[in-house]
Coordinates of C-alpha atoms and ligand atoms in Angstrom, one line a residue:
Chain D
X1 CA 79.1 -31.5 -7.0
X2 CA 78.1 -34.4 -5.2
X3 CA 80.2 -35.6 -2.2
X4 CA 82.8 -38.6 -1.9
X5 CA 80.6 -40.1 1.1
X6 CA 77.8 -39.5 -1.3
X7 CA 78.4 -41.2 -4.5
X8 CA 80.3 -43.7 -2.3
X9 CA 76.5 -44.7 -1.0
X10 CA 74.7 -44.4 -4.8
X11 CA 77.4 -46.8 -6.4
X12 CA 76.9 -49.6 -3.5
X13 CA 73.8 -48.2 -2.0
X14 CA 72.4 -50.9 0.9
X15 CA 68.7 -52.2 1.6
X16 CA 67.6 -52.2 -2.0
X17 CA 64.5 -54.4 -2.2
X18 CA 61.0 -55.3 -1.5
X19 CA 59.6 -56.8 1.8
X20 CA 57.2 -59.4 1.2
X21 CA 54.4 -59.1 3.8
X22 CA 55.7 -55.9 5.1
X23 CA 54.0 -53.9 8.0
X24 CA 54.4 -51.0 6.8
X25 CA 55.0 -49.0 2.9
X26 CA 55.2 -45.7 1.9
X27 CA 55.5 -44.4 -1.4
X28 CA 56.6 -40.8 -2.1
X29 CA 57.0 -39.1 -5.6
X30 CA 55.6 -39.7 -8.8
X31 CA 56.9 -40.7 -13.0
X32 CA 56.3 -37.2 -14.0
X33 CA 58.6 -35.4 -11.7
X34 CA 61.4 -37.8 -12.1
X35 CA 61.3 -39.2 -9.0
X36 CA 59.6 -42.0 -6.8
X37 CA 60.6 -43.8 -3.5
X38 CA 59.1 -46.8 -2.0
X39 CA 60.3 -47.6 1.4
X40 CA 59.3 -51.0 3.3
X41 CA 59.5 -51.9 6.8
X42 CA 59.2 -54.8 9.3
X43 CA 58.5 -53.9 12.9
X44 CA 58.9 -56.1 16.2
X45 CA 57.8 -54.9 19.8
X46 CA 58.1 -51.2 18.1
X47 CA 61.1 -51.8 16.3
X48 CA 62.0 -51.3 13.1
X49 CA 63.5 -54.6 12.4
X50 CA 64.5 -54.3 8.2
X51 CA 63.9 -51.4 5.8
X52 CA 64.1 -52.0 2.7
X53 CA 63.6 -49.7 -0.5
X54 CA 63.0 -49.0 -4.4
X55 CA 63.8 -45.4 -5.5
X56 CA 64.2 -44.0 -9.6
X57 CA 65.6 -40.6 -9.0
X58 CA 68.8 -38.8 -9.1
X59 CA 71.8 -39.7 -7.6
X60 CA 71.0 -37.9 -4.5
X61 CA 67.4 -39.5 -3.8
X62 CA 68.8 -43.2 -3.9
X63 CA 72.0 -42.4 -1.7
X64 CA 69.6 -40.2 1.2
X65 CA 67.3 -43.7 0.3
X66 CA 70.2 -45.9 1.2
X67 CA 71.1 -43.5 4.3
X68 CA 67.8 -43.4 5.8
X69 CA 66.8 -46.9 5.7
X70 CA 70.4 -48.0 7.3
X71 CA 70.1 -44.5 10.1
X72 CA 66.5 -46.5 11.2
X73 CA 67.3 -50.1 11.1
X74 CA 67.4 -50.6 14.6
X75 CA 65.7 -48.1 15.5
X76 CA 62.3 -47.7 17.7
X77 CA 59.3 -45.8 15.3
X78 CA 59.8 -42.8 17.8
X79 CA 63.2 -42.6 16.6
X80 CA 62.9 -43.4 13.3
X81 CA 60.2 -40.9 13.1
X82 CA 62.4 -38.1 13.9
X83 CA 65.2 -38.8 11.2
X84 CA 65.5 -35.5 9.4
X85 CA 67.0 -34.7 6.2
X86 CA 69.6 -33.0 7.9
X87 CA 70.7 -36.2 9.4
X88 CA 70.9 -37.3 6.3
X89 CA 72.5 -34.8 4.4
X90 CA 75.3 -34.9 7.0
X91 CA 76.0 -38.7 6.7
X92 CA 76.1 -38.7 3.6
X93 CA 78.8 -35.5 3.8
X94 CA 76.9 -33.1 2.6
X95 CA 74.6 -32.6 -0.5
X96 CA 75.2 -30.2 -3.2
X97 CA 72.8 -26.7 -2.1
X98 CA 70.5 -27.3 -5.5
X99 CA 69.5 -31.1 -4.0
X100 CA 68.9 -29.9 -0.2
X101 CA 65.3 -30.5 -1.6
X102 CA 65.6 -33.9 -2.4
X103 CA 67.0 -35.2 1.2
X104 CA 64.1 -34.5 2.6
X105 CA 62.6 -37.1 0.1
X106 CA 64.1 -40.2 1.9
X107 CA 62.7 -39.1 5.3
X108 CA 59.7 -38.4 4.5
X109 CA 59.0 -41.7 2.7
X110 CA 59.9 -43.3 5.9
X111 CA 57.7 -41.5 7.7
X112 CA 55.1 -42.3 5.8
X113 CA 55.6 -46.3 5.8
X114 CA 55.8 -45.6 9.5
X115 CA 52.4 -44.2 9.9
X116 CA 50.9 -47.0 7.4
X117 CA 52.1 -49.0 10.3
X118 CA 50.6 -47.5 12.5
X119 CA 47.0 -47.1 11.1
X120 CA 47.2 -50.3 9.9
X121 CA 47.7 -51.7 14.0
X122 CA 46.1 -48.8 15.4
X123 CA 48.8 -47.6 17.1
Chain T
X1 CA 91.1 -45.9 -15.6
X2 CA 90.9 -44.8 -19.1
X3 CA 88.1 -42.0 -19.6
X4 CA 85.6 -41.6 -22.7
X5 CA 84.5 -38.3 -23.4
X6 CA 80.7 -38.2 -25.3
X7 CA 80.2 -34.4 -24.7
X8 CA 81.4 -32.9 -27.8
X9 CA 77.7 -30.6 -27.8
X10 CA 78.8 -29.2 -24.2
X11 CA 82.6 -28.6 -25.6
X12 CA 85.5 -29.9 -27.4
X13 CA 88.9 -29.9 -26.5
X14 CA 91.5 -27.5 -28.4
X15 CA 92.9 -29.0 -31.6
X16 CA 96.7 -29.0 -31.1
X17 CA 97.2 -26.6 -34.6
X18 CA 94.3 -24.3 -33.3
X19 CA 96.5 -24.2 -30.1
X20 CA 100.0 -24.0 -32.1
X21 CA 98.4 -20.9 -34.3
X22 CA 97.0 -19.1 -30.7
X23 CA 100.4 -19.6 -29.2
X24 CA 102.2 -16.5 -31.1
X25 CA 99.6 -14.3 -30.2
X26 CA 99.8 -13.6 -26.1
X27 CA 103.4 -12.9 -25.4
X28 CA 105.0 -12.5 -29.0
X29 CA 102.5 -10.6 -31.3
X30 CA 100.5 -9.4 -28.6
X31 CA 99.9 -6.0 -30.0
X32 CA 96.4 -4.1 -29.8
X33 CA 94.8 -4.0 -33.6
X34 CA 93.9 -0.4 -33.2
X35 CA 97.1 0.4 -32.8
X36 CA 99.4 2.7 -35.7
X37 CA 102.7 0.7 -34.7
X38 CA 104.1 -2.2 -36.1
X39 CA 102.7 -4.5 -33.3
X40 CA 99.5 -3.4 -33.7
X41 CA 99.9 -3.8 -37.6
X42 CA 100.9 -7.4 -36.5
X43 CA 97.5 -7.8 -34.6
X44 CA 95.5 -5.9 -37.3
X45 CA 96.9 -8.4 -39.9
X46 CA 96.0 -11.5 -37.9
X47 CA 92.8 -10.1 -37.6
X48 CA 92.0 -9.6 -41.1
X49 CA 93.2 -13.1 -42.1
X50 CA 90.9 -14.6 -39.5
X51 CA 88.2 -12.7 -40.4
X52 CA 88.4 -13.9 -44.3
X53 CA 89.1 -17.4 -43.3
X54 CA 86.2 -17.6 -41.2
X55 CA 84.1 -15.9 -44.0
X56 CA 85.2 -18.3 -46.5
X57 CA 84.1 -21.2 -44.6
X58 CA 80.4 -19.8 -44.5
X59 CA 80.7 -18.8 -48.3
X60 CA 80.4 -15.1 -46.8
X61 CA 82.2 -11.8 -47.4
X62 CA 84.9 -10.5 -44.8
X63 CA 82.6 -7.6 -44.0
X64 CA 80.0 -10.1 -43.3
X65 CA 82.1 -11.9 -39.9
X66 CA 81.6 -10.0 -36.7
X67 CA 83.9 -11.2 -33.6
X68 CA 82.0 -12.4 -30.2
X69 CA 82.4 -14.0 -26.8
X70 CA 80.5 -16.6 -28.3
X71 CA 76.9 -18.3 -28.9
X72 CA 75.2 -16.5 -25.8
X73 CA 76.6 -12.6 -26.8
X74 CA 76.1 -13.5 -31.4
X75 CA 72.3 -14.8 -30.1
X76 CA 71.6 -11.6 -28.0
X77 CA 73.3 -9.4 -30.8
X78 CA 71.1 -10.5 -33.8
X79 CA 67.9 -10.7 -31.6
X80 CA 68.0 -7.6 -29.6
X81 CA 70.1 -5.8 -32.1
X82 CA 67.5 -7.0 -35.1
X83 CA 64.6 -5.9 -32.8
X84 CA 65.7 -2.5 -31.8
X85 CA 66.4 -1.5 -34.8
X86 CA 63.6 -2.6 -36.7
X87 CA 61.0 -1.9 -33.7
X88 CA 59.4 1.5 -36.0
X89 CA 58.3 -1.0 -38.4
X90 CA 56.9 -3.9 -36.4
X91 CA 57.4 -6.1 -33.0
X92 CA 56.6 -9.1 -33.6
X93 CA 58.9 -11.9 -33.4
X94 CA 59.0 -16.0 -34.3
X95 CA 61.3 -18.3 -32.6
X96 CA 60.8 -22.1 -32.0
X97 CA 59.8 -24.0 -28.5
X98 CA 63.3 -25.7 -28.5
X99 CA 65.4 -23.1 -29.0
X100 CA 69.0 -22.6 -26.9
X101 CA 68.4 -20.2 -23.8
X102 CA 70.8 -18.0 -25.1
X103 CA 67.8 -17.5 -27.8
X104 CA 65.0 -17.7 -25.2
X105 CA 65.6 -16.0 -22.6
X106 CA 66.8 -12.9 -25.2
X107 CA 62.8 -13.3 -26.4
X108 CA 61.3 -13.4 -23.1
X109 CA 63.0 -10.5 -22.3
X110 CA 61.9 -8.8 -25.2
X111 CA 59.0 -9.1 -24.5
X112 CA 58.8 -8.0 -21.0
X113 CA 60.3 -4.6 -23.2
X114 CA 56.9 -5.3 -25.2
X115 CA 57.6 -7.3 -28.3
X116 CA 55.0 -10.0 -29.3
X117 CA 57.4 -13.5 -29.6
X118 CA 55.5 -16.6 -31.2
X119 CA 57.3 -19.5 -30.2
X120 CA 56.5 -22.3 -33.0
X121 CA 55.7 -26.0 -31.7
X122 CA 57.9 -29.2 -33.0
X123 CA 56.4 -32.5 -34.2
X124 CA 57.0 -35.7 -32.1
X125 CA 60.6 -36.0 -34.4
X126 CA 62.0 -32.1 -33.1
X127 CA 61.5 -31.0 -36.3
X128 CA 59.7 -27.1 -36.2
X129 CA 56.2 -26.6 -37.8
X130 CA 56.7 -25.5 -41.2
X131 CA 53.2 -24.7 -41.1
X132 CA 52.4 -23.2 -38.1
X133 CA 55.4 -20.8 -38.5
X134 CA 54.3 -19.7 -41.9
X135 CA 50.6 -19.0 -40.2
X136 CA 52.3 -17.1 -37.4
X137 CA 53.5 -14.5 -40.0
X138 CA 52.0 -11.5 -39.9
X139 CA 52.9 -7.6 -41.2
X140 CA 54.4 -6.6 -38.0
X141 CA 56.9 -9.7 -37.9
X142 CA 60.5 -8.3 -38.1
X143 CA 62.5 -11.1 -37.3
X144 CA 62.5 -15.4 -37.4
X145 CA 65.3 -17.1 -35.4
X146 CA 64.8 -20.8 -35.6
X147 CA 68.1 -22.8 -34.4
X148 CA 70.0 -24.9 -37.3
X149 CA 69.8 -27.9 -35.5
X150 CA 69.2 -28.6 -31.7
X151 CA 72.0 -28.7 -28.9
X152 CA 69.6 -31.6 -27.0
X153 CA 68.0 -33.8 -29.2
X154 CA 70.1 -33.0 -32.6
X155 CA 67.6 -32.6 -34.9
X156 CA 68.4 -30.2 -38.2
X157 CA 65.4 -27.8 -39.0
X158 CA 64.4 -26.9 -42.4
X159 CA 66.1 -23.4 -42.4
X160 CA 66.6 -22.6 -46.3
X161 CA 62.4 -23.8 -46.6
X162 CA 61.9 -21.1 -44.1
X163 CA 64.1 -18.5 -45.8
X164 CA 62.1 -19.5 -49.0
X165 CA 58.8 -19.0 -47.3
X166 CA 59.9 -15.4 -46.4
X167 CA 61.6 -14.3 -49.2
X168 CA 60.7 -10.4 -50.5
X169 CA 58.4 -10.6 -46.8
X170 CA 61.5 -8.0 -45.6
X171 CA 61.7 -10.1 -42.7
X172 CA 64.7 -11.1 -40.6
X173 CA 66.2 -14.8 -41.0
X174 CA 67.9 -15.8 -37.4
X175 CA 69.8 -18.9 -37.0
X176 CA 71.7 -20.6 -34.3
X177 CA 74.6 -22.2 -36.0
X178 CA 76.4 -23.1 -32.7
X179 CA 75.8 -27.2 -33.2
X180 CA 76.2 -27.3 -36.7
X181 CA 78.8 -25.8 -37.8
X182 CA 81.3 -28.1 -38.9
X183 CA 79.2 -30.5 -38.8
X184 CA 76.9 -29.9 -41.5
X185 CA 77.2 -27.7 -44.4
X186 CA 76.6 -24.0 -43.2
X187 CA 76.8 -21.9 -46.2
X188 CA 74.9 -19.0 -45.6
X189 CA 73.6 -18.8 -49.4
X190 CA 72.6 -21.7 -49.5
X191 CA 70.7 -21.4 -46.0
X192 CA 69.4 -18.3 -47.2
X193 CA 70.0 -16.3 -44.0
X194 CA 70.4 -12.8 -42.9
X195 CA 72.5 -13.9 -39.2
X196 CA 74.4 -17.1 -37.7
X197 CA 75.4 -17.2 -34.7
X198 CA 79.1 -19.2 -34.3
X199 CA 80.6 -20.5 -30.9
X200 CA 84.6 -21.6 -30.9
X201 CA 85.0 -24.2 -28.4
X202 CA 82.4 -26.4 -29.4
X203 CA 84.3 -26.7 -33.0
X204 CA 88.0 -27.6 -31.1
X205 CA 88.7 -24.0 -30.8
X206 CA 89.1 -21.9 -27.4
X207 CA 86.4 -20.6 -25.3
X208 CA 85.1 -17.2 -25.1
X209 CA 85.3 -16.7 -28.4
X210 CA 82.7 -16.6 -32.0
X211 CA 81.2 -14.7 -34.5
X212 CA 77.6 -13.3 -35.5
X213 CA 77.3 -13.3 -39.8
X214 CA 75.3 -10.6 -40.8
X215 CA 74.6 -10.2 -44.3
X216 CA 75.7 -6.8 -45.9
X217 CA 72.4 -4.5 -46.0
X218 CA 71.2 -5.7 -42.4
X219 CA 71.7 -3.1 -40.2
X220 CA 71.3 -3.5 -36.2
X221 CA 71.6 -1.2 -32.7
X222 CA 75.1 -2.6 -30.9
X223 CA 74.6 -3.9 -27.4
X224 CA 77.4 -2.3 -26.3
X225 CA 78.8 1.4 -26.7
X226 CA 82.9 1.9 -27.0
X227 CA 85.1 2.5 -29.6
X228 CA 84.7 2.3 -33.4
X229 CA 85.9 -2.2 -33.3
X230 CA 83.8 -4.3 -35.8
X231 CA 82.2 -1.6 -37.2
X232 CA 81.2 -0.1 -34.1
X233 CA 79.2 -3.1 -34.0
X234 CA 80.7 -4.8 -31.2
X235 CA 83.4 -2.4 -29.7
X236 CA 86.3 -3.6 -27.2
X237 CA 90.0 -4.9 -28.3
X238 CA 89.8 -7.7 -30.1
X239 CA 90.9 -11.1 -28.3
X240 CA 93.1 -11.9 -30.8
X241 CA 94.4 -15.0 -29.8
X242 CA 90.7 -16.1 -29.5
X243 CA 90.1 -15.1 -32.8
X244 CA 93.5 -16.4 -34.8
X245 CA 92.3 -20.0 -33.0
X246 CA 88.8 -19.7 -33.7
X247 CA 89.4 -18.6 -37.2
X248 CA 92.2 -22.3 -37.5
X249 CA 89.2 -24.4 -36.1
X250 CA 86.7 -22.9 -38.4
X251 CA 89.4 -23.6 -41.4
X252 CA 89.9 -27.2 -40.1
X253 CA 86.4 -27.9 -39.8
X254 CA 85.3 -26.8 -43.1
X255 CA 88.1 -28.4 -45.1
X256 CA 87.2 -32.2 -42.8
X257 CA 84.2 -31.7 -43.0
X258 CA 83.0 -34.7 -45.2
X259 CA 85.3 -37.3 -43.9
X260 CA 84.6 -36.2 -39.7
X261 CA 80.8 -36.3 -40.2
X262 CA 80.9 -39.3 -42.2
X263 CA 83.0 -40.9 -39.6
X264 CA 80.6 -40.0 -36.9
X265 CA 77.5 -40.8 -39.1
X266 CA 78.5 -44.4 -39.1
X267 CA 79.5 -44.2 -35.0
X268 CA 76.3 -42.9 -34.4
X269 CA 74.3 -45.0 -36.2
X270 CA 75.8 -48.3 -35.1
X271 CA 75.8 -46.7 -31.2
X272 CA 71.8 -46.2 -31.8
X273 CA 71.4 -50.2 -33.0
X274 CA 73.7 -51.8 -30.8
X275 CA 72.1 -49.6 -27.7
X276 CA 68.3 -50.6 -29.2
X277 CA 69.9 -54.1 -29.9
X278 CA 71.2 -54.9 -26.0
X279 CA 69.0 -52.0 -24.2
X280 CA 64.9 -53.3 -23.7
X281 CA 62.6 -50.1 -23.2
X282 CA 64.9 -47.8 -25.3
X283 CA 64.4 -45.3 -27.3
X284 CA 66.0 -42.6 -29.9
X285 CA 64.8 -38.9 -29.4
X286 CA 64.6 -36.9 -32.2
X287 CA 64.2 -37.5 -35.9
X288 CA 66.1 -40.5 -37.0
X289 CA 68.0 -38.6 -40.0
X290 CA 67.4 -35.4 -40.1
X291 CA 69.9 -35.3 -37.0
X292 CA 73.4 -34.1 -36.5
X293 CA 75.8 -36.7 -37.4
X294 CA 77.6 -37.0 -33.5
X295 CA 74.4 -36.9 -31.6
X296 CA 73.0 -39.9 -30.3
X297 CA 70.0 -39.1 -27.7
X298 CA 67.9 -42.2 -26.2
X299 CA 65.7 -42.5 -23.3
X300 CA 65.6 -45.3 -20.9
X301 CA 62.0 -46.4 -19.2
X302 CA 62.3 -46.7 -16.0
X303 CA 65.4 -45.0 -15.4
X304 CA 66.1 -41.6 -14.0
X305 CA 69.4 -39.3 -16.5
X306 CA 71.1 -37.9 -13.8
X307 CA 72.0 -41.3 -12.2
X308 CA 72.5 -43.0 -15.1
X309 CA 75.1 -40.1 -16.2
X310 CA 76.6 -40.4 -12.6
X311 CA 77.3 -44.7 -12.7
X312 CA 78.9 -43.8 -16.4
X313 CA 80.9 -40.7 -15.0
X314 CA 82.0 -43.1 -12.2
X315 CA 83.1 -45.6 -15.3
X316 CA 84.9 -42.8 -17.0
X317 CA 82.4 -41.9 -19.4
X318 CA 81.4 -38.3 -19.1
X319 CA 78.0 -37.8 -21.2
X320 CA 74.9 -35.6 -20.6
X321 CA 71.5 -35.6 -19.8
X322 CA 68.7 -33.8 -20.9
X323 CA 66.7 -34.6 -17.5
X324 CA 66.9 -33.1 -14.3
X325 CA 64.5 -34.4 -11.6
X326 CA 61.6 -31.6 -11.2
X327 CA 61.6 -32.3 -7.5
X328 CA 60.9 -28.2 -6.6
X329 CA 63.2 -26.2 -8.9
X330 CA 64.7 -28.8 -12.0
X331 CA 62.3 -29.3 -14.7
X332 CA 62.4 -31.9 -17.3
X333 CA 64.4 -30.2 -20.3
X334 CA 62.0 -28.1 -22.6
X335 CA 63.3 -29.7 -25.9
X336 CA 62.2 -33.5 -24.6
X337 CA 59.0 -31.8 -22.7
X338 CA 58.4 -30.5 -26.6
X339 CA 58.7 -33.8 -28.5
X340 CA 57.0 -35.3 -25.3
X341 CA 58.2 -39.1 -25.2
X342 CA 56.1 -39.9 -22.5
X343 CA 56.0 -40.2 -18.7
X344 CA 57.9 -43.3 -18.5
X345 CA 60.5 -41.9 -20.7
X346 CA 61.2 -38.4 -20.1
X347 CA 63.2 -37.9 -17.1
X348 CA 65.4 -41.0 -18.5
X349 CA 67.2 -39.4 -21.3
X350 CA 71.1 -39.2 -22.1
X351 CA 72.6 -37.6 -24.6
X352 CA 75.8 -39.0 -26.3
X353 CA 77.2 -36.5 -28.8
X354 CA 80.5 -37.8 -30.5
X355 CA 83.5 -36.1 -31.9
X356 CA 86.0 -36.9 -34.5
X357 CA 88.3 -38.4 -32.1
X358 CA 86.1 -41.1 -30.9
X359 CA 86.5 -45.1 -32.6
X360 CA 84.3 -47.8 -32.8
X361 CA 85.8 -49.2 -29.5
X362 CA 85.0 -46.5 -27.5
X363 CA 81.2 -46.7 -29.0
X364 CA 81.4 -50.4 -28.0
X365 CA 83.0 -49.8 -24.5
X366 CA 80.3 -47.5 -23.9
X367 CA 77.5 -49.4 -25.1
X368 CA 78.3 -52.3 -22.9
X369 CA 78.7 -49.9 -19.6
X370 CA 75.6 -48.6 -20.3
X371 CA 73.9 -52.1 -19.9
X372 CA 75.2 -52.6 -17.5
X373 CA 74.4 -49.4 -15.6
X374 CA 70.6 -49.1 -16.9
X375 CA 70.3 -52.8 -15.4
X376 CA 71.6 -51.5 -12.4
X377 CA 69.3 -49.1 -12.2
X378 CA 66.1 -50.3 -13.2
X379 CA 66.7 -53.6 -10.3
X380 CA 66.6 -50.6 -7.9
X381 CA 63.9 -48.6 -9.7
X382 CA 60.2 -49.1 -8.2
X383 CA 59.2 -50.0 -11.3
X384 CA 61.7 -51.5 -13.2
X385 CA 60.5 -55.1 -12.0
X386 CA 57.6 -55.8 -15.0
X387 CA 60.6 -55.2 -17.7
Ligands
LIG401 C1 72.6 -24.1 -29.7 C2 73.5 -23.3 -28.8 N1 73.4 -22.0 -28.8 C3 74.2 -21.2 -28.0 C4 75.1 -21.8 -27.2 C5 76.0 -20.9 -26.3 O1 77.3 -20.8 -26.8 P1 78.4 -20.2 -25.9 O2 78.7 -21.3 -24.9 O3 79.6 -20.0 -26.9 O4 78.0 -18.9 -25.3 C6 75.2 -23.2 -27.1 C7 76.2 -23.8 -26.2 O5 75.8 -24.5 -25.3 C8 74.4 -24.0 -28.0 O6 74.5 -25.3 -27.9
LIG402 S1 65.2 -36.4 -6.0 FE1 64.7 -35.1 -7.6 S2 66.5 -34.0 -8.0 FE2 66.9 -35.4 -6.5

């Protein structure tokens, strides 16, 4: 069963949206498997100024969605880039042992809108 | 908050009068049927009563009704029980691709013990291959065990065709009973079976407790070894409590039978407009008619099940889904993967299934929370922005 913290995050989860002209997306996931996570993100003087995303997945994937792009608001891309899904999984109180697979989902995303960043500026 | 239950597929709660006949039977009457004494006369009697009331509600004999633990143990009874027996003259099985696991994984493991299963295909509606399964016979096939109609999707399969196709073939009829029953008519003449398979607590009765129907002349190998109890069949003192209730919800079922289903026919099908009506990107799984009257199953583009069962949980309205992400280990359910309703669609199922309790103002409460929720959703989903 899914955590207080947890389901507290999916009902009201923050950062849900699209950033026009953003410097950097990643897109994990795809239709078939039942789950797909955009994440956006503006960066200024290597920080990661908004983070936005779009996720269609379970319960878990849109509340570690909603985690991770609040844990790197803020942040610099070094530190962002080391968010890991246990991070996540402990903000968010926990996540049920079957969906330990999908926290890494969130993450990763991010980590890939990162590095789209960065090849896109050749950082 | 006031909570709506659409579940009645997973369970039901206990009717009050299967509950008030139960009650005698744990501290009062609470005598073993085996026993010579007067409370085991007690027990013996309840027994017998059960066993012809539950007979009478299939239009089968006493000797027909064999007690359970329910749909899983009456499944792996008539399938493995069938199969062992029969192995000397053949080993080859037919069973459907949407069948319960209860029926599955009994096959697969059969055939790991080297029995040849065909598992028959479904059109785009759920509805079984009449054709294919009648191609897939062959002289070595001992047994069919096709499900009466579908715990997911709802759809009724053409059982009595199938038991025409076979007849004088000497094979096996199988079916699942566990969703129809008391919902539909069940009478295993008219169905044409050799074994049903009965679960108590999805028909307001207590858990832990059914029946397999085997018509007189069938013979099968017991799972278990014990004492001489239901014919050796299925030895171990009989939960008799579990029985006297199951027997009252099998009576209570079969005598409402016409008025609950007609109730739930016209919840249903007014849930399935008003849902099409308010809901863009909708759509019904399953065969519009030929479907159990209390099962209402729609996917939602664009929208993942779990989720959408989670925002309605969080609203009080516990429903199922038939989708679990496939991130790693969850697969999309095999009965939707079978009638395939397409990428966009698949993982976005829910599965309403009503029950004789439920009103028009539930359905209506519902319908509106569900708006309201897929919107929710789809504004957050990637792709939800073009609809
Ligand atoms: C079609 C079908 N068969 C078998 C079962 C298993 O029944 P039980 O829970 O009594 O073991 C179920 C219950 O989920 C079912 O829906
Ligand atoms: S993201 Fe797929 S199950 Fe959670």
């Amino acid at each position: 069963m899914y955590s207080k913290k947890l389901l507290e995050e999916f009902t009201n989860p923050k950062n849900v949206g699209i950033i026009e002209n953003a410097d950097g997306v990643g897109q994990l996931g795809n239709p078939a498997d039942g789950d797909v996570i955009t994440i956006y993100i503006k960066v200024k003087n290597g920080i990661l100024e908004d983070v936005k995303f779009k996720a269609f997945g379970c319960a878990a994937a849109i509340a570690t969605s909603s985690m991770v792009t609040q844990m790197a608001k803020g942040r610099t891309i070094e530190e962002a880039m080391h968010i890991t899904k246990e991070d996540v999984a402990e903000a968010l109180g926990g996540l049920p042992p079957g969906k330990m697979d999908c926290s890494n989902f969130a993450p990763d995303t991010l980590r890939v809108a990162i590095e789209d960043y960065q090849k896109k500026n050749k950082v | 908050m006031k909570r709506i239950y659409m579940d009645h597929s997973a369970t039901t709660h206990v009717d009050p009068k299967v509950l008030e006949a139960m009650l005698p039977y744990f501290a009062e009457k609470f005598g073993n049927a085996s026993s010579l004494h007067s409370y085991g006369q007690e027990a013996s009697e309840a027994l017998s009563l059960s066993r012809e009331q539950v007979a009478q509600t299939l239009g089968a004999q006493p000797t027909e009704i064999i007690f359970t633990s329910g749909g899983t143990e009456s499944d792996n009874m008539a399938i493995k029980g069938a199969a062992y027996m029969c192995s000397s003259k053949g080993r080859h099985i037919i069973t459907s691709v949407i069948e319960h696991p209860a029926v599955l994984r009994t096959c697969e493991q059969l055939e790991k013990e080297g029995f040849e299963v065909t598992y028959v295909p479904v059109d785009r509606d759920g509805i079984v291959d009449l054709q294919f399964l009648e191609d897939s016979i062959k002289e070595e096939t001992i047994l069919i065990s096709i499900m009466h109609a579908n715990n997911e999707i709802g759809t009724i399969q053409p059982i009595t065709e199938i038991s025409k196709l076979i007849e004088g073939k000497g094979i096996i009829l199988h079916t699942d009973a566990v969703q129809s029953v008391g919902k539909i008519p069940t009478d295993v003449n008219e169905l044409g079976v050799d074994m049903l398979s009965i679960s108590s607590h999805k028909i307001y009765g207590p858990k832990g407790v059914g029946a397999l129907y085997m018509r007189d002349g069938i013979n099968i190998l017991p799972l278990l070894q014990g004492g001489g109890h239901e014919r050796g069949l299925r030895p171990g003192t009989e939960n008799i409590p579990g029985i006297v209730g199951f027997a009252k919800a099998m009576s209570i079922a079969h005598e409402n039978l016409e008025h609950d289903s007609r109730h739930m026919e016209h919840l249903r099908d007014s849930m399935i407009k008003k849902i099409c009506g308010k809901i863009p990107h909708a759509k019904l799984n399953g065969h519009e008619k030929k479907r159990l009257p209390n099962n209402v199953n729609m996917s939602f583009k664009y929208v993942e099940g779990e989720s959408l069962l989670m925002l309605l949980d969080m609203k009080g309205v516990a429903v199922s889904t038939g989708s679990a992400c496939s991130s790693k280990s969850q697969k999309a359910s095999h009965v939707l993967s079978a009638i395939d309703p397409g990428v966009d669609y698949i993982h976005g199922s829910l599965r309403f299934t009503l029950g004789k309790e439920n009103t028009m103002e539930e359905v209506d409460i519902v319908v509106d929370l569900l708006e309201e929720a897929v919107i929710k959703l789809r504004q957050m989903s990637p792709f939800g922005e073009d609809i």
